[in-house]
Amino acid sequence: MASRAAKAVGRNVLRKEGHAKVTGAARYIDDLTFPGLLHARTIRSTIPAGQIAKVRFKGDRAGFTLVDHHDIPGRNIVALIDDDQPCLAERAIRHVAEPILLLVHEDREKLRAAEVQIDYRPSTPNYDPETSAIAFKSIAIDKGNVDEGFAAADVIVDGEYRTGLQEQLYIETNGVIAVPGHGVAGGDDGITVYGSMQCPYYVHRALMILLGLPAEQVRVIQTETGGGFGGKEEYPSMIAGHAALAALKTGRPVKLVYDRVEDMLATTKRHPSIIRHRTGVTRDGRLTAMDIDAVLDGGAYATLSAVVLSRGMIHAAGPYRCDHVRIRGRATMTNTPPNGAFRGFGAPQTQFAADVHMDRIAERLGLDPVRVREINALRPGDTTATGQRLGADSSALRVLREAVKRTDFKKRRRALASSNGPAEAGRHTPARGIGLSLFFHGSGFTGAGEVKLASKASLALTGRGARIHVASTEIGQGTRTMLAQIVADALGVPYEHIDVNAADTGEVPDSGPTVASRTCMIVGRILQRCAEEMRGRLGSLTPRQYLRKFGPLTITKQYERPAGMVWDDTLYKGDAYGSYGWGCDVVEVEVDRDTFEVKATAFTTVHEIGKAIHPTLALGQIEGGSAQGLGYALLEDVVMRDGRMTNATLTNYIIPTSLDTPPMKVVLLENPYPHGPSGAKGVGEMPIDGPAPAVINALRHAGFDLREIPATPEKIMAVAS
Amino acid sequence: MRLILNGKRRELNVHPLKRLLDVLREDCALTGTKEGCGEGECGACTVLLDGAPVNSCLVPAAHADGARLMTIEGLGGRHRLQRAFVEHGGAQCGICTPGMILAAVALGPKPSLNAIKVGLAGNLCRCTGYSAIYRSIRQA
């Protein structure tokens, strides 16, 4: 087959579903309806800990169906890792907003007005992750011998750093519709669930276990999804289970779409952290020992805490080299709604601590923040905390130097410092500062994760090109577009001739969850191999000629671990990730000396991501992730009282608006990963790692010694001298 | 109630206090207008009421009686802003996009960067960090 098609990779082709999204034609879950549709409402606990004593429905029950744990035909769990979380509480309550029963009715107004009285026998809740007796997971990473490292140090620097909860705040809330019957080949048995989600096969497995159904009787179809950011990684298994139980009990389709308040009160958030660093360093700035202890607040059930902790701990030493490292981490249980996946997955918390601590080390030694990072940044050939030897595809120094050059960092830092002189104090000029952060982010599942997942992807020949079959979801990041570009070039056909099937478990293989910065690097590479084989099979024939001559052709391939990758899950040693992206952020802040309000006034980021398959999409990930990171640093404050989020509205939980977001300069660098498609690494998560430490370092430069986010005016006032 | 919806006369028999958002989505089958928060904070439900952007989740149906109303569907599919949002990455997950585009329509042609920032301050986007939206509007 001739390959005259213009290359798609590296070009800003039009997003596959772009037209549907700008015309209002794209169908999200709440836009769908079915004949005979019923609505459901979730009745939730109002106490953080205790036992359910009695449940009473008040008023007229006509037209209502009640669903509780007795209606569960399979196991009453939301299947994930530890299987500790019930789908509907039986007796024990571990957190506020724990689902107890579902009300189902065709009239939403009646549903809203219905009252259920629940009596409890409360017990004493624990909200302190440090004193919690229950650890969902503990991780230890050891490299060298920290005692030797401390003995070789001239100076020892200690620091304690804290990060808060953060809500994903996708603009489309969680929602699903469950329809009785699995529909494949007219099947009337089983269940079909449509919904807003990142991981259709997570939902598929959870439903099989909850409903006691075989795989072929459960079908999960992702609808257009209005943002996820991790918030639709594990939670959809819960809400899908609820709607499915209601649909099976009533024999009718059931819609369950949360309003904003319920979504904020009940669904997962980013784990808060408390992280302590003790670091040995020579007088000239070289790290000799890093001793790091971290606690993540897991909330009431295990959800994904074990793997969030894992990624967090692997990134805990930051992109720095040190021969002697000891990292201890645990994720513990508290009586708050479970915390879970959020873009970055533990790494934003631990790299916040690492990079704020790096500035404190520089300050203690009288070095500038660039110099201390230049001395210690990981270079090709160095080993990480897990002992992974870095290849030529690592770029810590390069991103640092580029960011310093682009922002004229050293000169700017001197200029701003002098603008904060004593003459200015007390005047109505803001305090100003500039700070930077250096960070990295592993692409794909941690350690042996990709081998265990054994993801599959398929490519089916069509008359004009090929159709992609994967469970990887489009959630705004551009999955359909980016995968089609990779396939188009490998197959040698125009981008427009590649179609992408819906992420429907009845039609696509399990290509793994859409998480962990893995879709491009891992799934993209599997598809590229499918396309390469398909191209070989076609030979000199066009797709149409091949189909006429030989009939249908589908190529399915599975993940293959690159040669030489080794990981020991017991010792936490080895190649934690196939490759890493590298980033450096520089932010300038102004602090109002009366109100302590902070404004980020300038933001520059340098990202090295291997290869930008679609530069506009990559830029979108970096700008959007950075804005979320700035919100994490400055604005986004989940206020918990008695185990309940007290500001669960968009009026009171503030995310950045257009007026809060500074102008962003993004510099893309490319240093190819040999096993990624066209050299690509992951890009989705890394942008959120950098802004928070850069902001706090800028605040320190402006004169405020804060070691905690979000940096609200109240906290800054408390440290202002 | 009577109104001109996307350029066409319509007569609707709805409760006067029903949210305009629900009237559009349920009674007119125009689901391009999205609900993000239901409290007038996110702007996903933005429509143009006599040319001005309003949060349709806060507007009772009666307010639209006799008005000219435009939703994303009324823009057709070839408006310069629609094309620019696809070309320049202004739409990612797409849930804020209909409201964002209508808020941008209300800014008129060739708005300044500052006018865009102020004009869109009531429309939240969690995906883009807004920069791609500014580029889309300025290059439309």
PDB file of N, CA and C in Angstrom, chain A residues 393-426:
ATOM      1  N   ASP A 393      17.008   9.279  28.301  1.00  0.00           N
ATOM      2  CA  ASP A 393      15.731   9.985  28.172  1.00  0.00           C
ATOM      3  C   ASP A 393      15.377  10.757  29.439  1.00  0.00           C
ATOM      4  N   SER A 394      16.346  11.088  30.264  1.00  0.00           N
ATOM      5  CA  SER A 394      16.043  11.894  31.459  1.00  0.00           C
ATOM      6  C   SER A 394      16.636  13.286  31.318  1.00  0.00           C
ATOM      7  N   SER A 395      15.889  14.270  31.810  1.00  0.00           N
ATOM      8  CA  SER A 395      16.166  15.655  31.403  1.00  0.00           C
ATOM      9  C   SER A 395      16.070  16.679  32.532  1.00  0.00           C
ATOM     10  N   ALA A 396      16.399  16.290  33.759  1.00  0.00           N
ATOM     11  CA  ALA A 396      16.209  17.208  34.881  1.00  0.00           C
ATOM     12  C   ALA A 396      16.992  18.516  34.705  1.00  0.00           C
ATOM     13  N   LEU A 397      18.281  18.393  34.410  1.00  0.00           N
ATOM     14  CA  LEU A 397      19.106  19.600  34.283  1.00  0.00           C
ATOM     15  C   LEU A 397      18.657  20.466  33.115  1.00  0.00           C
ATOM     16  N   ARG A 398      18.236  19.786  32.058  1.00  0.00           N
ATOM     17  CA  ARG A 398      17.849  20.522  30.849  1.00  0.00           C
ATOM     18  C   ARG A 398      16.612  21.375  31.110  1.00  0.00           C
ATOM     19  N   VAL A 399      15.599  20.800  31.773  1.00  0.00           N
ATOM     20  CA  VAL A 399      14.387  21.611  32.032  1.00  0.00           C
ATOM     21  C   VAL A 399      14.694  22.731  33.018  1.00  0.00           C
ATOM     22  N   LEU A 400      15.552  22.445  33.994  1.00  0.00           N
ATOM     23  CA  LEU A 400      15.911  23.470  34.978  1.00  0.00           C
ATOM     24  C   LEU A 400      16.598  24.652  34.293  1.00  0.00           C
ATOM     25  N   ARG A 401      17.600  24.342  33.487  1.00  0.00           N
ATOM     26  CA  ARG A 401      18.363  25.423  32.832  1.00  0.00           C
ATOM     27  C   ARG A 401      17.493  26.207  31.851  1.00  0.00           C
ATOM     28  N   GLU A 402      16.629  25.492  31.160  1.00  0.00           N
ATOM     29  CA  GLU A 402      15.742  26.179  30.206  1.00  0.00           C
ATOM     30  C   GLU A 402      14.809  27.142  30.954  1.00  0.00           C
ATOM     31  N   ALA A 403      14.251  26.692  32.075  1.00  0.00           N
ATOM     32  CA  ALA A 403      13.320  27.538  32.838  1.00  0.00           C
ATOM     33  C   ALA A 403      14.043  28.757  33.412  1.00  0.00           C
ATOM     34  N   VAL A 404      15.264  28.533  33.893  1.00  0.00           N
ATOM     35  CA  VAL A 404      16.051  29.633  34.467  1.00  0.00           C
ATOM     36  C   VAL A 404      16.359  30.667  33.392  1.00  0.00           C
ATOM     37  N   LYS A 405      16.714  30.169  32.212  1.00  0.00           N
ATOM     38  CA  LYS A 405      17.044  31.064  31.102  1.00  0.00           C
ATOM     39  C   LYS A 405      15.806  31.841  30.633  1.00  0.00           C
ATOM     40  N   ARG A 406      14.711  31.112  30.447  1.00  0.00           N
ATOM     41  CA  ARG A 406      13.498  31.748  29.905  1.00  0.00           C
ATOM     42  C   ARG A 406      12.943  32.828  30.825  1.00  0.00           C
ATOM     43  N   THR A 407      13.139  32.659  32.131  1.00  0.00           N
ATOM     44  CA  THR A 407      12.551  33.624  33.075  1.00  0.00           C
ATOM     45  C   THR A 407      13.587  34.621  33.592  1.00  0.00           C
ATOM     46  N   ASP A 408      14.848  34.453  33.171  1.00  0.00           N
ATOM     47  CA  ASP A 408      15.922  35.284  33.707  1.00  0.00           C
ATOM     48  C   ASP A 408      15.854  35.242  35.235  1.00  0.00           C
ATOM     49  N   PHE A 409      15.744  34.004  35.743  1.00  0.00           N
ATOM     50  CA  PHE A 409      15.361  33.761  37.125  1.00  0.00           C
ATOM     51  C   PHE A 409      16.231  34.493  38.153  1.00  0.00           C
ATOM     52  N   LYS A 410      17.554  34.394  37.973  1.00  0.00           N
ATOM     53  CA  LYS A 410      18.439  34.919  39.018  1.00  0.00           C
ATOM     54  C   LYS A 410      18.327  36.442  39.120  1.00  0.00           C
ATOM     55  N   LYS A 411      18.253  37.076  37.945  1.00  0.00           N
ATOM     56  CA  LYS A 411      18.153  38.532  37.920  1.00  0.00           C
ATOM     57  C   LYS A 411      16.804  38.982  38.490  1.00  0.00           C
ATOM     58  N   ARG A 412      15.781  38.265  38.087  1.00  0.00           N
ATOM     59  CA  ARG A 412      14.427  38.583  38.533  1.00  0.00           C
ATOM     60  C   ARG A 412      14.319  38.418  40.060  1.00  0.00           C
ATOM     61  N   ARG A 413      14.983  37.389  40.568  1.00  0.00           N
ATOM     62  CA  ARG A 413      14.933  37.124  42.012  1.00  0.00           C
ATOM     63  C   ARG A 413      15.604  38.254  42.796  1.00  0.00           C
ATOM     64  N   ARG A 414      16.708  38.740  42.263  1.00  0.00           N
ATOM     65  CA  ARG A 414      17.381  39.870  42.925  1.00  0.00           C
ATOM     66  C   ARG A 414      16.517  41.125  42.868  1.00  0.00           C
ATOM     67  N   ALA A 415      15.916  41.338  41.699  1.00  0.00           N
ATOM     68  CA  ALA A 415      15.101  42.560  41.525  1.00  0.00           C
ATOM     69  C   ALA A 415      13.907  42.544  42.467  1.00  0.00           C
ATOM     70  N   LEU A 416      13.236  41.394  42.572  1.00  0.00           N
ATOM     71  CA  LEU A 416      12.059  41.333  43.446  1.00  0.00           C
ATOM     72  C   LEU A 416      12.460  41.435  44.907  1.00  0.00           C
ATOM     73  N   ALA A 417      13.602  40.828  45.262  1.00  0.00           N
ATOM     74  CA  ALA A 417      14.053  40.889  46.656  1.00  0.00           C
ATOM     75  C   ALA A 417      14.268  42.340  47.070  1.00  0.00           C
ATOM     76  N   SER A 418      14.869  43.117  46.190  1.00  0.00           N
ATOM     77  CA  SER A 418      15.135  44.503  46.563  1.00  0.00           C
ATOM     78  C   SER A 418      13.852  45.324  46.616  1.00  0.00           C
ATOM     79  N   SER A 419      12.816  44.855  45.873  1.00  0.00           N
ATOM     80  CA  SER A 419      11.545  45.596  45.934  1.00  0.00           C
ATOM     81  C   SER A 419      10.814  45.338  47.240  1.00  0.00           C
ATOM     82  N   ASN A 420      11.279  44.344  48.021  1.00  0.00           N
ATOM     83  CA  ASN A 420      10.642  44.043  49.310  1.00  0.00           C
ATOM     84  C   ASN A 420      11.428  44.638  50.478  1.00  0.00           C
ATOM     85  N   GLY A 421      12.314  45.565  50.201  1.00  0.00           N
ATOM     86  CA  GLY A 421      13.185  46.118  51.236  1.00  0.00           C
ATOM     87  C   GLY A 421      12.431  46.817  52.346  1.00  0.00           C
ATOM     88  N   PRO A 422      13.157  47.202  53.421  1.00  0.00           N
ATOM     89  CA  PRO A 422      12.529  47.812  54.593  1.00  0.00           C
ATOM     90  C   PRO A 422      11.737  49.070  54.245  1.00  0.00           C
ATOM     91  N   ALA A 423      12.179  49.776  53.223  1.00  0.00           N
ATOM     92  CA  ALA A 423      11.486  51.011  52.848  1.00  0.00           C
ATOM     93  C   ALA A 423      10.066  50.735  52.397  1.00  0.00           C
ATOM     94  N   GLU A 424       9.857  49.503  51.913  1.00  0.00           N
ATOM     95  CA  GLU A 424       8.541  49.173  51.377  1.00  0.00           C
ATOM     96  C   GLU A 424       7.607  48.632  52.457  1.00  0.00           C
ATOM     97  N   ALA A 425       8.191  48.076  53.531  1.00  0.00           N
ATOM     98  CA  ALA A 425       7.373  47.411  54.547  1.00  0.00           C
ATOM     99  C   ALA A 425       6.338  48.372  55.096  1.00  0.00           C
ATOM    100  N   GLY A 426       5.119  47.899  55.263  1.00  0.00           N
ATOM    101  CA  GLY A 426       4.061  48.730  55.824  1.00  0.00           C
ATOM    102  C   GLY A 426       3.406  49.636  54.812  1.00  0.00           C
TER     103      GLY A 426
END
